[in-house]
Amino acid sequence: MSYFWYQLRRSPLMLLGLLILLAVGLAVGLAGWVAPYDPEQINLVQRLAAPSAQHWFGTDEVGRDIFSRVLYGGQQSIGVGLFVAGCASVVGAIVGCFSGILGGRIDGLIMRTMDVVLSVPSLVLIMALAAALGPSLFNAMLAITLVRIPFYVRLARGQTLSIREMAYVQAAWTFGAGRRHVVRWHVVRNAASPIVVQATLDVGGAILMAAALGFIGLGAQQPTAEWGAMVATGRNFLLDQWWYTVTPGCAILVTALACNLVGDGVRDLLDPKSRVK
Amino acid sequence: MNGSWLPVVGRRLISLVWVVVGVSLITFIISHLVPGDPARLVAGDRATPEIVAHIRSQLGLDLPLPQQYLHYMGQLLHGDLGTSIRTHRPVLQDIAAFFPATLELALVALILATVLGIPLGVLSAVYRNRLTDHLARTLAVAGISTPAFWLGLGLIVIFYGNLGWLPGGGRIDQGMAPPPGVTGLYLIDAALAGDWPVWRSALQHMLLPAITLGFVHLGVVARQVRSSMLEQLNEDYVRTARAYGLSPWVVVLRHALPNALIPSVTVLGLALGDLLYGAVLTETVFGWPGMGAYVVDSIQALDFPAVMGFAVVVSFAYVVLNLLVDLLYRRLDPRIRGIG
Amino acid sequence: MQFMIQTGARRAVMAAVMGLGALALAGGAAAATPADTLVIGKPADPQTLDPAITIDNNDWTVTYPAYQRLMRYKQVDGKGSTEVEGDLAASWTTSPDNLVWTFTLNAGQQFADGTAVDAQAVKQSFERLLAKKQGPSEAFPADMKIDAVDAKTVRFTLKKPFAPFLYTLANNGASIVNPKAMQRPDADAWLSGHTAGSGPYQLVSWQKGQALTLERNPHYAGSKKPVLDKFVVKIVPESSARRLQLQKGDLDVAEELPVDQLQALKKDKAVHVAEFPSLRVTYLYLNNAKGPLRSADLRHAVVDSLDYKGIVDGIMMGQAKQMRGPIPEGMWGYDADLPQPKQDVAAAKALVSKAGGVKSPLLLRYSTQDPAWEPIALTVQANLTAAGIPVKLEKLANATLRENLGQGNFDISIGNWSPDFADPYMFTSYWFDSDKKGLAGNRSFYSNPQVDGWLREAATLSDQSKRIALYKQVQEQVVKDAAYAYLYQKNYQAGLGANVQGFVFNPMLERVFNVADMKK
């Protein structure tokens, strides 16, 4: 633990990222208490109002308070990021590890399939999937997760293959350890670190992807607030009511930035190669 | 170079076939899952059911699905990607019309990202954990974290709306004829034709979208270069070179950097692929007549042949590109080259 | 500072980048539009220019000025009228039973390549239209016969009288196409990307996704020759960019700008916002056949709970007029005696309890085809919830929405409608005839045999006063049945450069600009 604090102090960027995430996380998580208005409350008289003491980020085209919507929208957007990174990494890691351990034809088949999925332009695949499943935030999450899994499968498999050959694993085999035991105790723990790093970085990426889908209209549905969808609607008002697009866009930027900073920091922590000799 | 690259190419070509089949199958299934009737969209709302049925049979949409797929694959073998439901033109023709624009944008964005990203990565590695590093890394990460469409809109408002320095969309000035199409890339074609006003106009129009697209990849490139450089700087030969009294920057630039760049080549291959379809959102914002806008419109119009054609072409290009990058990597990396 | 240490190579690169930048920025942004060209900015590329295929007003911007038709819309007092006069046709007669229409063509009309416009051309154009059986053919009776009696005379024989027939001949679908183009082996593909008409302009180039250029047709035989030599349609998908280009003079006309942006433009001296009342209406479909809205009381509750004023003033910023009934003001047959719907939440609540309450939320499906639909959906949800009717919103892709509408999988939806020809038939038979249930027009799946009878009778009569009486009955009945909730008819607005003159809007031809009459 104290090693962790030591590393943290040496890496101000990661500290910055963590602080930002903490602030954002608290604001968003406690949106119910922090937000001044109901994010879905319409007020046609007050539409497109400029930022003021009453409405810190102004109001949108039906008079809803943008600050409240940004806070609640964070729940959607960050939720997507966590879900995607978590699910894709866990599922992908499991599949990849087993593929590496089992080897042979099953391994070949799995990798072939992963290659094909990786070759399809992912944005097109995600858009088509989300359109086919029906536009909703959940389906968008599902689509992004499915498309990210192959990365983890490949990563985990690569790690498994190299670890499998290592001496201590061979030793465990000769001692008669079962496959599942080997996987759980040896392979997974050692393969974990690059996967964890990738997953942390993916949180930011997933937030951006969800925002892109929201931008096209395939993400969260009205009246639910979501950052990407807000940027999309706001661009019609960009020239006169710039705050409408800029505020959720900044939220996306700041959150993804923080996630990436933390991810980089985690990578530096776990990756022995980047430590100075 | 020994002939050991043949099996590599051979294997890749086989996987290419797999990929094309897989991609077309996946997009076929997905596009037919999307609820909606393209025949109805073409006919318009007020058309009678007879008209809709007539259009549907004209488009071959009333055949059973497996038959439609086999028919499509058969045509694919002849290089025919079908006819777009929306524009009534061969899909291949549509894609050929739009692809060069996206390719040009992606290339320029990649060049910008590389030219700016490499120095950024180098500075970051050399001044590791000092202020320069922190600033450079923040910039790189900011690039990766920015939604491209948001940045693009902002740039248009500032550089066109407020300052009037750069045009607000399109590829060249309205009224100018595009250069004779040799490659479809205006910057190259105009230079070949010696048409400098068009060249300048194309460059002006290119800047903002390329900066938007490139800013994101600046981060990716800088990160990759930084991490490769750090690896190299930890190597023994660097310490040896310094011990011999070589100036630090010479060591960095002349010795470490080229070695660091080799693994980065593979990232470039991936980046180009990313850029190609990442252009989707950027193109809509800038009115850039490329594949991005085309594919978004096609998805919305349920234009199956167009969407499938796009997926097949881009996947094909992606695999070929990665193959070329791999070959290049093998050429460059003396360890692989030598052993074979 | 360590930043200062740079090798020669790096300095060279920096210099090159700066030089390139300077080169690029020198000369500033593009110049304003040339004086003899009208530049129109659109959000999307036309899909196809084939008059027998295109049903999209977006395509008509290019095709309408490039082709001519037998009839054209009149201009009365500088305003577009829904009445028609002859364009290619000099005169016409009808047989007493209204089944045979005979047209005599004007002399000396030529297509852009010099070929004469004769009766054969008219016959072939219509036969192709009917044979193609695509969207535009729907406005015409499928069993119509066309004969070229001689070079200048065309005869149309209908099986049943069709009152609006003369008006349909001014449609984009009724464009007369050069037979030489129709006879090409690749006619379909060619016509989708080129024009072959006799109108004042002809297409000379189309850079996909960028711009279409049309130039003056030297063989145009109309009495008034166009002032402007060229007109260019430029594709600018982003609405903010379109507006900026208009303000900077890079566009002369900017189409499809959101209402809020147009309001802001009114303050800019370099631009003027043209506004005209139009016949494009926005209304709510209420599913009369499936679900809770089968109950007429509940439908009335919906109609009573809507905040019409908020929608017109807030969302449309006053650029719309509330409707009273299905036929909008400006179309003959409009009934000014119908009561104006008003928001009355108490009455709505009473009706809801009378209907027995609402057990599960109503499904409101919409798409963002029209940017106003989403705020309307949100407002409808808020209004209905306040009256005790919970509503669930579902935004769908346009194609999916249409599928659902066609099958009646919705409770409420939002729609726009504009007439293809200037006849109340467009707002009545399409919306209420039980034959046209579904996407064809009757999207509320309304069915009333008495109304059907009135509508079909009115379609065959030629006596306008009798028809007005029948349509009055129809309107009263459907308002009593609350088949739809009528919201507003929108003003048509476009942004024009301050120096652009001569634009006359015709409510039948949205997004078509009378370029031949315009000048700068």
Coordinates of N, CA and C in Angstrom, one line a residue, chain B residues 34-37 40-52 54-55 58 86-90 94 97-98 115-116 119 122-123 127 130-132 135 153 156-157 160-178 186 199-200 203-205 207 249 253 283-289 297 299-302, chain C residues 2-3 5 7 10 13 17 20-21 23-31 33-34 37 39 44-48 53 55 131-138 188-189 192-193 206-211 230 232 234-238 240-241 244-246 248-250 397-404 416-420 426 430 439-441 443:
Chain B
V34 N -31.9 -5.4 -39.3 CA -32.4 -4.1 -39.1 C -33.9 -4.0 -39.5
P35 N -34.8 -3.7 -38.7 CA -36.2 -3.7 -39.1 C -36.4 -2.5 -40.1
G36 N -37.1 -2.8 -41.1 CA -37.3 -1.7 -42.1 C -37.3 -2.3 -43.5
D37 N -37.9 -1.6 -44.4 CA -38.0 -2.2 -45.7 C -37.4 -1.2 -46.7
R40 N -39.7 0.0 -49.4 CA -40.7 1.0 -49.0 C -40.1 2.4 -49.0
L41 N -38.8 2.5 -48.6 CA -38.1 3.8 -48.6 C -38.0 4.3 -50.0
V42 N -37.7 3.4 -50.9 CA -37.5 3.9 -52.3 C -38.8 4.3 -52.9
A43 N -39.8 3.6 -52.6 CA -41.1 3.9 -53.2 C -41.8 5.1 -52.6
G44 N -41.4 5.4 -51.4 CA -42.1 6.6 -50.8 C -43.3 6.1 -50.0
D45 N -43.7 6.9 -49.1 CA -44.8 6.5 -48.2 C -46.1 6.3 -49.0
R46 N -46.4 7.1 -50.0 CA -47.7 7.1 -50.5 C -47.9 6.0 -51.6
A47 N -46.8 5.3 -51.9 CA -46.9 4.3 -52.9 C -47.9 3.2 -52.5
T48 N -48.6 2.6 -53.4 CA -49.5 1.5 -53.1 C -48.7 0.3 -52.8
P49 N -49.2 -0.7 -52.1 CA -48.5 -2.0 -51.9 C -48.0 -2.6 -53.2
E50 N -48.8 -2.5 -54.3 CA -48.3 -3.1 -55.5 C -47.0 -2.5 -56.0
I51 N -46.9 -1.2 -55.8 CA -45.7 -0.5 -56.3 C -44.5 -1.0 -55.4
V52 N -44.8 -1.1 -54.1 CA -43.7 -1.5 -53.2 C -43.3 -2.9 -53.5
H54 N -43.5 -4.4 -56.4 CA -42.8 -4.4 -57.6 C -41.4 -4.0 -57.4
I55 N -41.2 -2.9 -56.6 CA -39.8 -2.5 -56.4 C -39.0 -3.6 -55.7
Q58 N -37.9 -6.1 -58.0 CA -36.9 -5.6 -58.9 C -35.5 -5.6 -58.2
R86 N -30.2 3.1 -53.1 CA -30.4 4.5 -52.9 C -30.1 5.3 -54.2
T87 N -29.0 5.0 -54.8 CA -28.6 5.9 -55.9 C -28.7 5.2 -57.3
H88 N -29.1 3.9 -57.3 CA -29.3 3.1 -58.5 C -28.0 3.0 -59.3
R89 N -26.9 3.3 -58.7 CA -25.6 3.1 -59.4 C -24.9 1.9 -58.8
P90 N -23.9 1.3 -59.6 CA -23.2 0.3 -59.0 C -22.4 0.7 -57.8
D94 N -19.9 4.0 -56.8 CA -20.1 4.9 -55.7 C -18.9 5.0 -54.8
A97 N -15.9 6.5 -56.2 CA -16.1 8.0 -56.3 C -15.7 8.6 -54.9
F98 N -16.1 7.9 -53.8 CA -15.9 8.6 -52.5 C -14.7 8.2 -51.8
V115 N 4.1 13.6 -37.9 CA 5.1 14.7 -37.8 C 5.1 15.4 -36.5
L116 N 3.9 15.5 -35.9 CA 3.9 16.2 -34.6 C 4.0 15.2 -33.5
P119 N 8.0 13.9 -32.5 CA 8.8 14.8 -31.6 C 8.2 14.8 -30.2
V122 N 9.2 11.7 -28.4 CA 10.7 11.7 -28.1 C 10.9 12.6 -26.9
L123 N 10.4 13.8 -27.0 CA 10.5 14.8 -25.8 C 10.1 14.1 -24.5
Y127 N 12.7 13.5 -21.5 CA 12.5 14.3 -20.3 C 11.6 13.7 -19.4
R130 N 9.5 14.8 -16.1 CA 9.6 16.2 -15.8 C 8.5 16.9 -16.4
L131 N 8.5 18.2 -16.3 CA 7.3 19.0 -16.7 C 7.0 18.8 -18.2
T132 N 8.1 18.8 -19.0 CA 7.9 18.6 -20.5 C 7.1 17.3 -20.7
L135 N 3.4 17.7 -19.7 CA 2.7 18.5 -20.6 C 2.4 17.7 -21.9
L153 N -16.4 20.8 -35.1 CA -17.4 21.9 -35.0 C -16.8 23.2 -34.5
I156 N -14.4 24.8 -37.0 CA -15.1 25.5 -38.0 C -15.6 26.9 -37.5
V157 N -16.1 26.9 -36.3 CA -16.7 28.2 -35.8 C -15.5 29.2 -35.6
Y160 N -13.3 29.5 -39.3 CA -14.1 30.0 -40.5 C -15.0 31.1 -40.0
G161 N -15.8 30.8 -39.0 CA -16.8 31.7 -38.6 C -16.2 33.0 -38.0
N162 N -15.3 32.9 -37.1 CA -14.8 34.1 -36.4 C -13.6 34.7 -37.2
L163 N -12.7 33.9 -37.6 CA -11.4 34.4 -38.1 C -11.5 34.5 -39.6
G164 N -12.2 33.6 -40.3 CA -12.3 33.7 -41.7 C -11.0 33.3 -42.4
W165 N -10.2 32.5 -41.7 CA -8.9 32.1 -42.3 C -9.0 31.0 -43.2
L166 N -9.9 30.0 -42.9 CA -9.9 28.8 -43.7 C -11.4 28.6 -44.1
P167 N -11.5 27.8 -45.2 CA -12.9 27.6 -45.7 C -13.7 26.7 -44.7
G168 N -15.0 26.7 -44.9 CA -15.9 26.1 -43.9 C -16.4 24.7 -44.4
G169 N -15.8 24.2 -45.4 CA -16.3 22.8 -45.8 C -16.0 22.6 -47.3
G170 N -16.2 21.3 -47.7 CA -16.0 21.0 -49.1 C -14.5 20.6 -49.3
R171 N -14.2 20.3 -50.5 CA -12.8 19.9 -50.8 C -12.0 21.0 -51.6
I172 N -12.7 21.7 -52.4 CA -12.0 22.9 -53.1 C -13.1 24.0 -53.2
D173 N -12.6 25.1 -53.6 CA -13.5 26.3 -53.7 C -14.6 26.0 -54.7
Q174 N -15.7 26.5 -54.4 CA -16.9 26.3 -55.3 C -16.6 27.0 -56.5
G175 N -16.8 26.4 -57.7 CA -16.6 27.0 -58.9 C -15.3 26.6 -59.5
M176 N -14.4 26.0 -58.7 CA -13.1 25.5 -59.3 C -13.4 24.1 -59.7
A177 N -12.8 23.7 -60.9 CA -12.9 22.4 -61.3 C -11.8 21.5 -60.7
P178 N -12.2 20.3 -60.3 CA -11.2 19.5 -59.6 C -10.1 19.1 -60.7
Y186 N -6.7 15.0 -54.5 CA -6.5 16.3 -55.2 C -5.1 16.9 -55.0
W199 N -4.4 23.5 -56.2 CA -3.6 22.8 -55.2 C -3.7 23.5 -53.9
R200 N -3.6 24.9 -54.0 CA -3.7 25.7 -52.7 C -5.1 25.6 -52.1
L203 N -5.5 22.3 -50.4 CA -4.8 22.3 -49.1 C -5.5 23.1 -48.0
Q204 N -6.1 24.3 -48.4 CA -6.8 25.0 -47.4 C -8.0 24.3 -46.9
H205 N -8.7 23.6 -47.8 CA -9.9 22.9 -47.4 C -9.5 21.7 -46.6
L207 N -7.0 21.4 -44.4 CA -6.4 21.6 -43.1 C -7.2 21.3 -41.9
W249 N 21.8 14.2 -27.6 CA 20.8 14.3 -28.7 C 21.1 13.4 -29.9
L253 N 18.6 10.8 -31.3 CA 18.0 10.9 -32.7 C 18.6 9.9 -33.7
E283 N -16.2 13.6 -41.4 CA -16.7 14.0 -42.8 C -18.0 14.7 -42.7
T284 N -18.9 14.2 -41.9 CA -20.3 14.9 -41.9 C -20.1 16.3 -41.4
V285 N -19.3 16.5 -40.4 CA -19.2 17.8 -39.9 C -18.6 18.8 -40.9
F286 N -17.6 18.3 -41.7 CA -17.0 19.2 -42.7 C -17.5 19.1 -44.1
G287 N -18.6 18.4 -44.3 CA -19.1 18.2 -45.6 C -18.0 17.7 -46.5
W288 N -17.2 16.8 -46.0 CA -16.2 16.2 -46.9 C -16.8 15.0 -47.6
P289 N -16.8 15.0 -48.9 CA -17.5 14.0 -49.7 C -16.8 12.7 -49.7
D297 N -25.3 7.5 -44.5 CA -26.5 7.6 -45.2 C -27.0 6.3 -45.6
I299 N -26.6 3.4 -44.2 CA -27.2 2.7 -43.0 C -28.5 3.2 -42.8
Q300 N -28.7 4.5 -42.8 CA -30.0 5.1 -42.5 C -31.0 4.7 -43.6
A301 N -30.6 4.5 -44.8 CA -31.5 4.2 -45.9 C -31.7 2.7 -46.1
L302 N -31.0 1.9 -45.2 CA -31.1 0.5 -45.3 C -30.6 0.0 -46.6
Chain C
Q2 N 15.6 23.4 -21.8 CA 15.9 22.3 -22.8 C 15.1 22.4 -24.0
F3 N 14.0 23.0 -24.0 CA 13.2 23.2 -25.2 C 14.0 23.8 -26.4
I5 N 17.0 23.3 -27.3 CA 18.0 22.5 -28.0 C 17.3 21.8 -29.1
T7 N 17.9 20.1 -33.1 CA 18.9 19.8 -34.1 C 18.5 20.5 -35.4
R10 N 15.3 19.1 -37.0 CA 14.0 19.6 -36.5 C 13.7 21.0 -36.9
V13 N 12.2 21.0 -40.3 CA 10.8 20.5 -40.3 C 9.9 21.6 -39.9
V17 N 6.8 23.3 -42.0 CA 5.4 23.3 -41.6 C 4.9 24.7 -41.6
L20 N 4.4 26.0 -45.1 CA 3.2 25.4 -45.6 C 1.9 26.1 -45.1
G21 N 2.0 26.3 -43.8 CA 0.8 27.0 -43.1 C 0.6 28.4 -43.7
L23 N 1.5 29.5 -46.6 CA 1.0 29.4 -47.9 C -0.5 29.1 -48.0
A24 N -0.9 28.2 -47.0 CA -2.3 27.9 -47.0 C -3.2 29.0 -46.6
L25 N -2.7 29.7 -45.6 CA -3.6 30.8 -45.0 C -3.6 32.0 -45.9
A26 N -2.5 32.2 -46.7 CA -2.4 33.4 -47.5 C -3.6 33.4 -48.5
G27 N -4.2 34.5 -48.7 CA -5.4 34.4 -49.6 C -6.7 34.2 -48.9
G28 N -6.6 33.9 -47.6 CA -7.8 33.8 -46.8 C -8.8 32.7 -47.4
A29 N -10.0 32.8 -46.9 CA -11.0 31.9 -47.3 C -11.6 32.2 -48.7
A30 N -12.4 31.3 -49.2 CA -12.9 31.5 -50.6 C -13.7 32.8 -50.8
A31 N -13.7 33.2 -52.0 CA -14.3 34.5 -52.4 C -15.8 34.3 -52.4
T33 N -19.7 34.5 -53.9 CA -20.2 33.9 -55.1 C -20.2 34.8 -56.3
P34 N -19.9 34.3 -57.5 CA -19.9 35.1 -58.7 C -21.2 35.7 -59.0
T37 N -24.0 33.6 -61.0 CA -24.3 32.3 -60.5 C -25.1 32.3 -59.2
V39 N -25.9 30.3 -55.9 CA -25.4 29.1 -55.2 C -26.3 28.7 -54.0
A44 N -28.0 17.7 -48.1 CA -27.7 16.4 -48.5 C -27.7 16.3 -50.1
D45 N -26.9 15.4 -50.6 CA -26.8 15.2 -52.0 C -28.2 14.7 -52.5
P46 N -28.6 15.1 -53.7 CA -29.8 14.4 -54.3 C -29.5 12.9 -54.5
Q47 N -30.5 12.1 -54.4 CA -30.3 10.7 -54.6 C -30.3 10.3 -56.0
T48 N -31.4 10.7 -56.7 CA -31.5 10.4 -58.1 C -32.3 11.5 -58.8
I53 N -38.6 8.3 -60.8 CA -38.2 7.5 -59.6 C -38.3 8.4 -58.4
I55 N -39.0 10.8 -55.4 CA -40.2 11.3 -54.6 C -39.7 12.3 -53.6
A131 N -44.8 2.6 -66.4 CA -44.1 1.2 -66.5 C -43.2 1.0 -65.3
K132 N -42.5 2.1 -64.9 CA -41.5 2.0 -63.8 C -42.2 1.7 -62.5
K133 N -43.4 2.1 -62.4 CA -44.2 1.8 -61.2 C -43.5 2.1 -59.9
Q134 N -42.9 3.3 -59.9 CA -42.2 3.7 -58.6 C -43.1 4.8 -58.0
G135 N -42.6 5.4 -56.9 CA -43.3 6.4 -56.2 C -44.1 7.4 -57.0
P136 N -43.5 8.1 -57.9 CA -44.2 9.2 -58.6 C -45.4 8.7 -59.4
S137 N -45.4 7.4 -59.8 CA -46.5 7.0 -60.7 C -47.8 6.9 -59.9
E138 N -47.7 6.9 -58.6 CA -48.8 6.7 -57.7 C -49.9 7.8 -57.9
D188 N -31.8 4.0 -67.4 CA -32.1 4.2 -66.0 C -30.9 4.8 -65.2
A189 N -29.8 4.2 -65.4 CA -28.6 4.7 -64.7 C -28.2 6.1 -65.2
S192 N -30.6 8.8 -63.8 CA -30.4 9.0 -62.4 C -29.4 10.0 -62.1
G193 N -28.4 10.2 -63.0 CA -27.3 11.1 -62.8 C -27.3 12.3 -63.8
W206 N -21.8 17.0 -61.9 CA -22.2 16.6 -60.6 C -21.0 15.9 -59.9
Q207 N -20.4 16.7 -58.9 CA -19.4 16.0 -58.1 C -20.1 15.5 -56.9
K208 N -20.2 14.2 -56.8 CA -21.0 13.6 -55.7 C -20.6 14.1 -54.4
G209 N -21.6 14.4 -53.6 CA -21.3 14.9 -52.2 C -20.8 16.3 -52.2
Q210 N -20.5 16.9 -53.3 CA -19.9 18.2 -53.2 C -20.9 19.3 -53.9
A211 N -21.1 19.1 -55.1 CA -21.8 20.2 -55.8 C -22.4 19.7 -57.1
K230 N -25.9 30.5 -64.5 CA -25.6 29.2 -63.9 C -26.3 29.1 -62.5
V232 N -25.7 26.6 -59.0 CA -24.9 25.6 -58.4 C -25.6 25.1 -57.1
K234 N -24.8 23.3 -53.7 CA -23.6 23.0 -53.0 C -24.1 22.2 -51.7
I235 N -23.3 21.1 -51.5 CA -23.8 20.2 -50.3 C -23.0 20.6 -49.1
V236 N -23.7 21.0 -48.1 CA -23.1 21.4 -46.8 C -23.9 20.7 -45.7
P237 N -23.5 19.6 -45.2 CA -24.3 18.8 -44.3 C -24.6 19.5 -43.0
E238 N -23.6 20.2 -42.4 CA -23.8 20.7 -41.1 C -24.5 22.0 -41.1
S240 N -24.9 24.5 -39.0 CA -24.2 25.7 -38.6 C -23.2 26.1 -39.7
A241 N -22.6 25.2 -40.4 CA -21.7 25.6 -41.4 C -22.4 26.2 -42.6
L244 N -23.2 29.7 -41.6 CA -22.0 30.6 -41.7 C -21.6 30.9 -43.1
Q245 N -21.7 29.9 -44.0 CA -21.4 30.2 -45.4 C -22.4 31.2 -46.0
L246 N -23.6 31.2 -45.6 CA -24.6 32.2 -46.1 C -24.2 33.6 -45.6
K248 N -21.3 34.6 -44.7 CA -20.0 35.1 -45.3 C -20.1 35.3 -46.8
G249 N -21.3 35.0 -47.4 CA -21.4 35.3 -48.8 C -20.9 34.1 -49.7
D250 N -20.6 33.0 -49.1 CA -20.2 31.8 -49.9 C -21.4 31.1 -50.4
A397 N -34.7 5.0 -36.0 CA -34.2 5.4 -37.2 C -35.4 5.5 -38.2
N398 N -35.3 6.5 -39.1 CA -36.4 6.8 -40.0 C -37.0 5.5 -40.7
A399 N -36.1 4.7 -41.2 CA -36.5 3.5 -41.9 C -37.3 2.6 -41.0
T400 N -36.8 2.4 -39.8 CA -37.5 1.6 -38.8 C -38.9 2.1 -38.4
L401 N -38.9 3.5 -38.3 CA -40.2 4.1 -37.9 C -41.2 3.8 -39.0
R402 N -40.8 3.9 -40.2 CA -41.8 3.7 -41.3 C -42.3 2.3 -41.3
E403 N -41.4 1.4 -41.0 CA -41.9 0.0 -40.9 C -43.0 -0.1 -39.9
N404 N -42.7 0.5 -38.7 CA -43.6 0.4 -37.6 C -44.9 1.1 -37.9
N416 N -45.3 14.6 -40.8 CA -45.4 15.8 -41.7 C -46.1 15.4 -42.9
W417 N -46.7 16.3 -43.5 CA -47.4 16.0 -44.8 C -47.5 17.3 -45.6
S418 N -47.1 17.1 -46.9 CA -47.3 18.3 -47.8 C -48.0 17.7 -49.1
P419 N -48.8 18.5 -49.7 CA -49.6 18.0 -50.8 C -48.8 17.8 -52.1
D420 N -49.1 16.8 -52.9 CA -48.4 16.6 -54.2 C -49.1 17.5 -55.2
M426 N -55.8 15.6 -51.2 CA -54.5 15.3 -50.6 C -54.6 15.2 -49.1
Y430 N -56.4 10.8 -48.6 CA -55.3 10.1 -48.1 C -55.3 9.8 -46.6
L439 N -49.1 3.2 -44.3 CA -48.2 4.2 -44.8 C -48.8 5.0 -46.0
A440 N -49.7 4.4 -46.7 CA -50.2 5.1 -47.9 C -50.8 6.5 -47.6
G441 N -51.3 6.7 -46.4 CA -51.8 8.0 -46.0 C -52.6 8.0 -44.8
R443 N -52.7 7.1 -41.7 CA -51.8 6.5 -40.7 C -52.4 6.3 -39.3

